[in-house]
């Protein structure tokens, strides 16, 4: 039987659950305003937007499934954690519902995944160990919130597009420290061997996600206007910042990988701790979006 134990520093699961219940009370207040047509600059820009939000749809779909599956597996040993995971998955599911409405509005539909995205999610779906699943999801949430935050500044400035990006940015920013909590709970039970297994996965995923920025630029840059070097550097920076302030998680960003985008570990130490209790409490408020 899997028994998950809390680790510090972190909010207790009871507090995460309380925050999620409060968020759920207002979750459906955010109805999309799709009344104003979008005047696209070109067919390429429109197709780039459709590809961008299809990628977002697949990320939410995957997060929903994995959260609910783990919730079912820990229900008997830790009902409180299971409910927390389930409510988190519900938020991902709500995003999926919004994107299901949004894609036809921008002239698209839910499309099959491309080869790069398909490979990522195929491998992710095969993962069985909870620590592998949660670390992967934490890193996916991180690059998602990073991309959405940058796109809020650079993508087409239309009210509906901005509203959709704001919702995603706001909620994924909260999901990052929440998934770090899930990871701490798993690692507290699994011990040092799990941390050693995760170190290789962390470095492999960081390099892969940085490289994936190139593939996404071919499809979505015409919409989001984010250059490859900007996005790859942002991914390296944010995926590194996850752990420089959290030594208890046992993961350290690669100096060599950071150097490829002109960063050093010391650069990350000067930034705020994205996994801190203060950051989590701040991100829980849906009215806060840092652009």
mmCIF file of C-alpha atoms in Angstrom:
data_model
loop_
_atom_site.group_PDB
_atom_site.id
_atom_site.type_symbol
_atom_site.label_atom_id
_atom_site.label_comp_id
_atom_site.label_asym_id
_atom_site.label_seq_id
_atom_site.Cartn_x
_atom_site.Cartn_y
_atom_site.Cartn_z
ATOM 1 C CA UNK A 1 0.000 0.000 0.000
ATOM 2 C CA UNK A 2 1.309 3.457 -0.909
ATOM 3 C CA UNK A 3 1.603 5.740 2.097
ATOM 4 C CA UNK A 4 2.542 9.339 1.334
ATOM 5 C CA UNK A 5 4.056 11.531 4.016
ATOM 6 C CA UNK A 6 4.417 15.283 4.134
ATOM 7 C CA UNK A 7 7.790 16.983 3.932
ATOM 8 C CA UNK A 8 8.910 20.510 4.716
ATOM 9 C CA UNK A 9 9.140 23.307 3.787
ATOM 10 C CA UNK A 10 5.664 23.300 2.339
ATOM 11 C CA UNK A 11 2.046 23.991 3.046
ATOM 12 C CA UNK A 12 0.253 20.998 4.565
ATOM 13 C CA UNK A 13 -2.082 19.078 2.285
ATOM 14 C CA UNK A 14 -5.028 20.356 4.312
ATOM 15 C CA UNK A 15 -4.149 23.930 3.314
ATOM 16 C CA UNK A 16 -3.749 23.028 -0.366
ATOM 17 C CA UNK A 17 -7.140 21.361 -0.201
ATOM 18 C CA UNK A 18 -8.658 24.430 1.426
ATOM 19 C CA UNK A 19 -7.210 26.662 -1.314
ATOM 20 C CA UNK A 20 -8.534 24.393 -4.062
ATOM 21 C CA UNK A 21 -12.013 24.330 -2.523
ATOM 22 C CA UNK A 22 -12.058 28.129 -2.407
ATOM 23 C CA UNK A 23 -10.908 28.310 -6.030
ATOM 24 C CA UNK A 24 -13.609 25.846 -7.049
ATOM 25 C CA UNK A 25 -16.314 28.146 -5.648
ATOM 26 C CA UNK A 26 -15.382 30.783 -8.250
ATOM 27 C CA UNK A 27 -14.034 28.576 -11.011
ATOM 28 C CA UNK A 28 -17.061 28.786 -13.267
ATOM 29 C CA UNK A 29 -17.364 32.569 -12.896
ATOM 30 C CA UNK A 30 -14.923 32.909 -15.798
ATOM 31 C CA UNK A 31 -17.202 32.495 -18.801
ATOM 32 C CA UNK A 32 -15.397 33.199 -22.068
ATOM 33 C CA UNK A 33 -16.602 36.228 -24.011
ATOM 34 C CA UNK A 34 -16.616 34.988 -27.599
ATOM 35 C CA UNK A 35 -18.875 37.692 -28.988
ATOM 36 C CA UNK A 36 -16.239 39.672 -30.907
ATOM 37 C CA UNK A 37 -14.893 38.125 -34.144
ATOM 38 C CA UNK A 38 -11.131 37.949 -34.612
ATOM 39 C CA UNK A 39 -9.616 39.719 -37.609
ATOM 40 C CA UNK A 40 -6.623 37.537 -38.444
ATOM 41 C CA UNK A 41 -3.662 39.105 -40.195
ATOM 42 C CA UNK A 42 -3.267 35.943 -42.289
ATOM 43 C CA UNK A 43 -4.313 32.317 -42.567
ATOM 44 C CA UNK A 44 -0.876 31.408 -41.181
ATOM 45 C CA UNK A 45 -1.507 33.453 -38.038
ATOM 46 C CA UNK A 46 -4.872 31.749 -37.533
ATOM 47 C CA UNK A 47 -3.365 28.294 -38.033
ATOM 48 C CA UNK A 48 -0.611 29.182 -35.569
ATOM 49 C CA UNK A 49 -3.233 30.090 -32.967
ATOM 50 C CA UNK A 50 -5.097 26.831 -33.580
ATOM 51 C CA UNK A 51 -1.853 24.867 -33.102
ATOM 52 C CA UNK A 52 -1.009 26.856 -29.948
ATOM 53 C CA UNK A 53 -4.334 26.175 -28.249
ATOM 54 C CA UNK A 54 -4.425 22.566 -29.414
ATOM 55 C CA UNK A 55 -1.144 22.060 -27.554
ATOM 56 C CA UNK A 56 -2.753 23.648 -24.496
ATOM 57 C CA UNK A 57 -5.754 21.310 -24.826
ATOM 58 C CA UNK A 58 -3.541 18.215 -24.870
ATOM 59 C CA UNK A 59 -1.638 19.391 -21.790
ATOM 60 C CA UNK A 60 -4.857 19.905 -19.828
ATOM 61 C CA UNK A 61 -6.259 16.573 -20.985
ATOM 62 C CA UNK A 62 -3.142 14.754 -19.826
ATOM 63 C CA UNK A 63 -3.027 16.562 -16.480
ATOM 64 C CA UNK A 64 -6.659 15.705 -15.788
ATOM 65 C CA UNK A 65 -6.189 11.996 -16.505
ATOM 66 C CA UNK A 66 -2.989 11.560 -14.512
ATOM 67 C CA UNK A 67 -4.259 13.483 -11.466
ATOM 68 C CA UNK A 68 -7.465 11.457 -11.263
ATOM 69 C CA UNK A 69 -5.618 8.159 -11.763
ATOM 70 C CA UNK A 70 -3.185 8.856 -8.916
ATOM 71 C CA UNK A 71 -6.088 10.062 -6.743
ATOM 72 C CA UNK A 72 -7.764 6.698 -7.177
ATOM 73 C CA UNK A 73 -4.569 4.864 -6.282
ATOM 74 C CA UNK A 74 -3.961 6.776 -3.019
ATOM 75 C CA UNK A 75 -7.608 7.036 -1.944
ATOM 76 C CA UNK A 76 -7.422 4.222 0.614
ATOM 77 C CA UNK A 77 -4.137 5.329 2.196
ATOM 78 C CA UNK A 78 -4.637 9.092 2.116
ATOM 79 C CA UNK A 79 -8.173 10.368 1.343
ATOM 80 C CA UNK A 80 -7.151 14.002 1.909
ATOM 81 C CA UNK A 81 -4.378 13.848 -0.667
ATOM 82 C CA UNK A 82 -6.683 12.004 -3.063
ATOM 83 C CA UNK A 83 -9.269 14.785 -2.831
ATOM 84 C CA UNK A 84 -6.570 17.401 -3.392
ATOM 85 C CA UNK A 85 -5.384 15.593 -6.510
ATOM 86 C CA UNK A 86 -8.946 15.212 -7.743
ATOM 87 C CA UNK A 87 -9.729 18.913 -7.364
ATOM 88 C CA UNK A 88 -6.503 19.790 -9.151
ATOM 89 C CA UNK A 89 -7.510 17.445 -11.964
ATOM 90 C CA UNK A 90 -10.920 19.108 -12.085
ATOM 91 C CA UNK A 91 -9.240 22.458 -12.744
ATOM 92 C CA UNK A 92 -7.357 20.888 -15.641
ATOM 93 C CA UNK A 93 -10.653 19.458 -16.875
ATOM 94 C CA UNK A 94 -12.283 22.869 -16.694
ATOM 95 C CA UNK A 95 -9.491 24.298 -18.837
ATOM 96 C CA UNK A 96 -10.147 21.518 -21.327
ATOM 97 C CA UNK A 97 -13.825 22.512 -21.420
ATOM 98 C CA UNK A 98 -12.892 26.154 -22.081
ATOM 99 C CA UNK A 99 -10.500 25.179 -24.853
ATOM 100 C CA UNK A 100 -13.179 22.946 -26.386
ATOM 101 C CA UNK A 101 -15.314 26.086 -26.713
ATOM 102 C CA UNK A 102 -12.418 28.303 -27.757
ATOM 103 C CA UNK A 103 -10.977 26.255 -30.612
ATOM 104 C CA UNK A 104 -14.111 26.392 -32.831
ATOM 105 C CA UNK A 105 -14.361 30.123 -32.074
ATOM 106 C CA UNK A 106 -10.912 30.714 -33.594
ATOM 107 C CA UNK A 107 -11.825 28.520 -36.569
ATOM 108 C CA UNK A 108 -10.228 25.292 -35.422
ATOM 109 C CA UNK A 109 -10.949 22.003 -33.734
ATOM 110 C CA UNK A 110 -9.211 19.473 -31.525
ATOM 111 C CA UNK A 111 -6.641 17.925 -33.841
ATOM 112 C CA UNK A 112 -4.374 14.854 -33.636
ATOM 113 C CA UNK A 113 -1.039 15.544 -31.995
ATOM 114 C CA UNK A 114 2.090 16.086 -34.059
ATOM 115 C CA UNK A 115 4.997 13.610 -33.836
ATOM 116 C CA UNK A 116 6.965 15.492 -31.166
ATOM 117 C CA UNK A 117 3.961 16.105 -28.904
ATOM 118 C CA UNK A 118 2.651 12.601 -29.493
ATOM 119 C CA UNK A 119 5.976 11.084 -28.408
ATOM 120 C CA UNK A 120 6.026 13.148 -25.211
ATOM 121 C CA UNK A 121 2.522 12.182 -24.170
ATOM 122 C CA UNK A 122 2.883 8.553 -25.238
ATOM 123 C CA UNK A 123 5.896 8.150 -22.960
ATOM 124 C CA UNK A 124 4.171 10.104 -20.187
ATOM 125 C CA UNK A 125 1.095 7.876 -20.371
ATOM 126 C CA UNK A 126 3.269 4.767 -19.948
ATOM 127 C CA UNK A 127 4.822 6.013 -16.691
ATOM 128 C CA UNK A 128 3.773 4.016 -13.647
ATOM 129 C CA UNK A 129 5.832 5.390 -10.762
ATOM 130 C CA UNK A 130 4.130 8.273 -9.003
ATOM 131 C CA UNK A 131 7.336 10.287 -8.668
ATOM 132 C CA UNK A 132 7.951 10.036 -12.424
ATOM 133 C CA UNK A 133 4.426 11.134 -13.263
ATOM 134 C CA UNK A 134 4.393 14.033 -10.797
ATOM 135 C CA UNK A 135 7.844 15.375 -11.770
ATOM 136 C CA UNK A 136 6.894 15.241 -15.446
ATOM 137 C CA UNK A 137 3.646 17.041 -14.769
ATOM 138 C CA UNK A 138 5.432 19.652 -12.650
ATOM 139 C CA UNK A 139 7.788 20.376 -15.527
ATOM 140 C CA UNK A 140 4.956 20.458 -18.082
ATOM 141 C CA UNK A 141 3.040 22.907 -15.885
ATOM 142 C CA UNK A 142 6.173 25.034 -15.640
ATOM 143 C CA UNK A 143 6.746 25.346 -19.374
ATOM 144 C CA UNK A 144 3.016 25.875 -19.886
ATOM 145 C CA UNK A 145 2.798 28.763 -17.441
ATOM 146 C CA UNK A 146 6.030 30.185 -18.900
ATOM 147 C CA UNK A 147 4.751 30.076 -22.474
ATOM 148 C CA UNK A 148 1.353 31.557 -21.587
ATOM 149 C CA UNK A 149 2.914 34.367 -19.558
ATOM 150 C CA UNK A 150 5.215 35.397 -22.403
ATOM 151 C CA UNK A 151 2.426 35.036 -24.971
ATOM 152 C CA UNK A 152 0.272 37.452 -22.973
ATOM 153 C CA UNK A 153 2.803 40.121 -23.944
ATOM 154 C CA UNK A 154 3.627 39.020 -27.469
ATOM 155 C CA UNK A 155 0.621 37.250 -29.034
ATOM 156 C CA UNK A 156 -2.226 38.871 -30.954
ATOM 157 C CA UNK A 157 -3.929 41.379 -28.681
ATOM 158 C CA UNK A 158 -7.594 40.440 -28.958
ATOM 159 C CA UNK A 159 -9.891 40.413 -25.894
ATOM 160 C CA UNK A 160 -10.899 36.736 -26.171
ATOM 161 C CA UNK A 161 -7.341 35.561 -26.801
ATOM 162 C CA UNK A 162 -6.085 37.615 -23.887
ATOM 163 C CA UNK A 163 -8.843 36.256 -21.622
ATOM 164 C CA UNK A 164 -7.991 32.655 -22.512
ATOM 165 C CA UNK A 165 -4.269 33.211 -21.978
ATOM 166 C CA UNK A 166 -4.903 35.005 -18.686
ATOM 167 C CA UNK A 167 -6.942 32.108 -17.303
ATOM 168 C CA UNK A 168 -4.265 29.600 -18.302
ATOM 169 C CA UNK A 169 -1.399 31.740 -16.972
ATOM 170 C CA UNK A 170 -3.121 32.402 -13.678
ATOM 171 C CA UNK A 171 -4.093 28.809 -12.962
ATOM 172 C CA UNK A 172 -0.918 27.089 -14.169
ATOM 173 C CA UNK A 173 1.127 29.449 -11.980
ATOM 174 C CA UNK A 174 -0.723 27.968 -9.000
ATOM 175 C CA UNK A 175 -0.403 24.429 -10.310
ATOM 176 C CA UNK A 176 3.402 24.652 -10.295
ATOM 177 C CA UNK A 177 3.872 24.861 -6.491
ATOM 178 C CA UNK A 178 0.905 22.510 -6.039
ATOM 179 C CA UNK A 179 2.643 19.823 -8.092
ATOM 180 C CA UNK A 180 5.835 20.438 -6.122
ATOM 181 C CA UNK A 181 3.789 19.570 -3.024
ATOM 182 C CA UNK A 182 2.638 16.343 -4.666
ATOM 183 C CA UNK A 183 6.263 15.540 -5.508
ATOM 184 C CA UNK A 184 7.371 16.128 -1.919
ATOM 185 C CA UNK A 185 4.660 13.796 -0.658
ATOM 186 C CA UNK A 186 5.765 11.037 -2.999
ATOM 187 C CA UNK A 187 9.486 11.433 -2.340
ATOM 188 C CA UNK A 188 8.979 11.471 1.420
ATOM 189 C CA UNK A 189 7.722 7.922 1.079
ATOM 190 C CA UNK A 190 9.969 6.611 -1.685
ATOM 191 C CA UNK A 191 13.318 7.874 -0.298
ATOM 192 C CA UNK A 192 16.764 8.390 -1.813
ATOM 193 C CA UNK A 193 16.481 5.834 -4.590
ATOM 194 C CA UNK A 194 13.518 7.684 -6.099
ATOM 195 C CA UNK A 195 15.495 10.943 -6.047
ATOM 196 C CA UNK A 196 18.382 9.268 -7.864
ATOM 197 C CA UNK A 197 15.998 7.938 -10.509
ATOM 198 C CA UNK A 198 14.454 11.368 -10.956
ATOM 199 C CA UNK A 199 17.779 13.176 -11.449
ATOM 200 C CA UNK A 200 18.326 11.602 -14.864
ATOM 201 C CA UNK A 201 14.720 12.153 -15.874
ATOM 202 C CA UNK A 202 14.886 15.815 -14.824
ATOM 203 C CA UNK A 203 17.944 16.522 -16.984
ATOM 204 C CA UNK A 204 16.557 14.563 -19.943
ATOM 205 C CA UNK A 205 13.204 16.339 -19.773
ATOM 206 C CA UNK A 206 14.798 19.762 -19.398
ATOM 207 C CA UNK A 207 16.903 19.238 -22.521
ATOM 208 C CA UNK A 208 13.958 17.747 -24.423
ATOM 209 C CA UNK A 209 11.578 20.547 -23.484
ATOM 210 C CA UNK A 210 14.134 23.191 -24.444
ATOM 211 C CA UNK A 211 14.566 21.464 -27.797
ATOM 212 C CA UNK A 212 10.786 21.216 -28.209
ATOM 213 C CA UNK A 213 10.692 24.997 -28.373
ATOM 214 C CA UNK A 214 12.166 24.705 -31.862
ATOM 215 C CA UNK A 215 9.386 22.398 -33.065
ATOM 216 C CA UNK A 216 6.713 24.638 -31.600
ATOM 217 C CA UNK A 217 8.231 27.708 -33.300
ATOM 218 C CA UNK A 218 7.592 26.164 -36.704
ATOM 219 C CA UNK A 219 3.881 25.962 -35.964
ATOM 220 C CA UNK A 220 3.003 28.728 -33.515
ATOM 221 C CA UNK A 221 5.575 31.534 -33.754
ATOM 222 C CA UNK A 222 3.482 33.297 -36.394
ATOM 223 C CA UNK A 223 0.795 33.599 -33.696
ATOM 224 C CA UNK A 224 2.633 34.008 -30.382
ATOM 225 C CA UNK A 225 5.644 35.927 -31.785
ATOM 226 C CA UNK A 226 8.079 34.292 -29.346
ATOM 227 C CA UNK A 227 11.547 33.674 -30.864
ATOM 228 C CA UNK A 228 13.184 30.299 -30.237
ATOM 229 C CA UNK A 229 16.099 31.714 -28.240
ATOM 230 C CA UNK A 230 13.705 33.613 -25.955
ATOM 231 C CA UNK A 231 11.527 30.574 -25.301
ATOM 232 C CA UNK A 232 14.408 28.101 -24.857
ATOM 233 C CA UNK A 233 16.139 30.438 -22.387
ATOM 234 C CA UNK A 234 12.874 30.950 -20.488
ATOM 235 C CA UNK A 235 12.335 27.197 -20.266
ATOM 236 C CA UNK A 236 15.877 26.608 -18.973
ATOM 237 C CA UNK A 237 15.530 29.428 -16.462
ATOM 238 C CA UNK A 238 12.142 28.394 -15.095
ATOM 239 C CA UNK A 239 12.895 24.659 -15.018
ATOM 240 C CA UNK A 240 16.102 25.487 -13.148
ATOM 241 C CA UNK A 241 14.463 27.901 -10.718
ATOM 242 C CA UNK A 242 12.113 25.132 -9.621
ATOM 243 C CA UNK A 243 14.830 23.436 -7.630
ATOM 244 C CA UNK A 244 17.621 25.863 -6.744
ATOM 245 C CA UNK A 245 15.598 26.975 -3.697
ATOM 246 C CA UNK A 246 14.347 23.451 -2.908
ATOM 247 C CA UNK A 247 17.362 21.270 -2.012
ATOM 248 C CA UNK A 248 15.060 18.793 -0.273
ATOM 249 C CA UNK A 249 13.867 17.652 -3.706
ATOM 250 C CA UNK A 250 17.406 16.609 -4.629
ATOM 251 C CA UNK A 251 17.407 18.025 -8.179
ATOM 252 C CA UNK A 252 19.991 20.504 -9.449
ATOM 253 C CA UNK A 253 19.955 22.227 -12.864
ATOM 254 C CA UNK A 254 22.773 21.250 -15.218
ATOM 255 C CA UNK A 255 25.530 23.864 -15.522
ATOM 256 C CA UNK A 256 26.241 22.739 -19.075
ATOM 257 C CA UNK A 257 22.609 22.981 -20.140
ATOM 258 C CA UNK A 258 22.204 26.424 -18.575
ATOM 259 C CA UNK A 259 25.360 27.576 -20.336
ATOM 260 C CA UNK A 260 23.846 26.793 -23.748
ATOM 261 C CA UNK A 261 21.442 29.700 -23.213
ATOM 262 C CA UNK A 262 23.877 31.971 -21.376
ATOM 263 C CA UNK A 263 22.730 31.228 -17.826
ATOM 264 C CA UNK A 264 24.524 30.227 -14.625
ATOM 265 C CA UNK A 265 23.135 28.664 -11.472
ATOM 266 C CA UNK A 266 23.948 31.879 -9.616
ATOM 267 C CA UNK A 267 21.576 33.741 -11.943
ATOM 268 C CA UNK A 268 18.712 31.570 -10.719
ATOM 269 C CA UNK A 269 19.482 32.087 -7.043
ATOM 270 C CA UNK A 270 18.781 35.808 -7.311
ATOM 271 C CA UNK A 271 15.181 35.219 -8.389
ATOM 272 C CA UNK A 272 12.207 34.617 -6.114
ATOM 273 C CA UNK A 273 11.491 31.078 -4.972
ATOM 274 C CA UNK A 274 8.592 29.936 -7.172
ATOM 275 C CA UNK A 275 7.878 27.017 -4.827
ATOM 276 C CA UNK A 276 7.787 29.010 -1.598
ATOM 277 C CA UNK A 277 4.766 29.104 0.700
ATOM 278 C CA UNK A 278 4.401 32.815 -0.069
ATOM 279 C CA UNK A 279 4.396 32.178 -3.825
ATOM 280 C CA UNK A 280 1.814 29.427 -3.440
ATOM 281 C CA UNK A 281 -0.555 31.539 -1.352
ATOM 282 C CA UNK A 282 -0.189 34.446 -3.773
ATOM 283 C CA UNK A 283 -0.784 32.300 -6.872
ATOM 284 C CA UNK A 284 -3.897 30.762 -5.297
ATOM 285 C CA UNK A 285 -5.704 34.088 -5.724
ATOM 286 C CA UNK A 286 -7.157 34.040 -9.226
ATOM 287 C CA UNK A 287 -7.065 37.840 -9.392
ATOM 288 C CA UNK A 288 -3.240 37.745 -9.429
ATOM 289 C CA UNK A 289 -1.565 37.322 -12.784
ATOM 290 C CA UNK A 290 2.087 38.267 -13.155
ATOM 291 C CA UNK A 291 2.878 39.122 -16.773
#
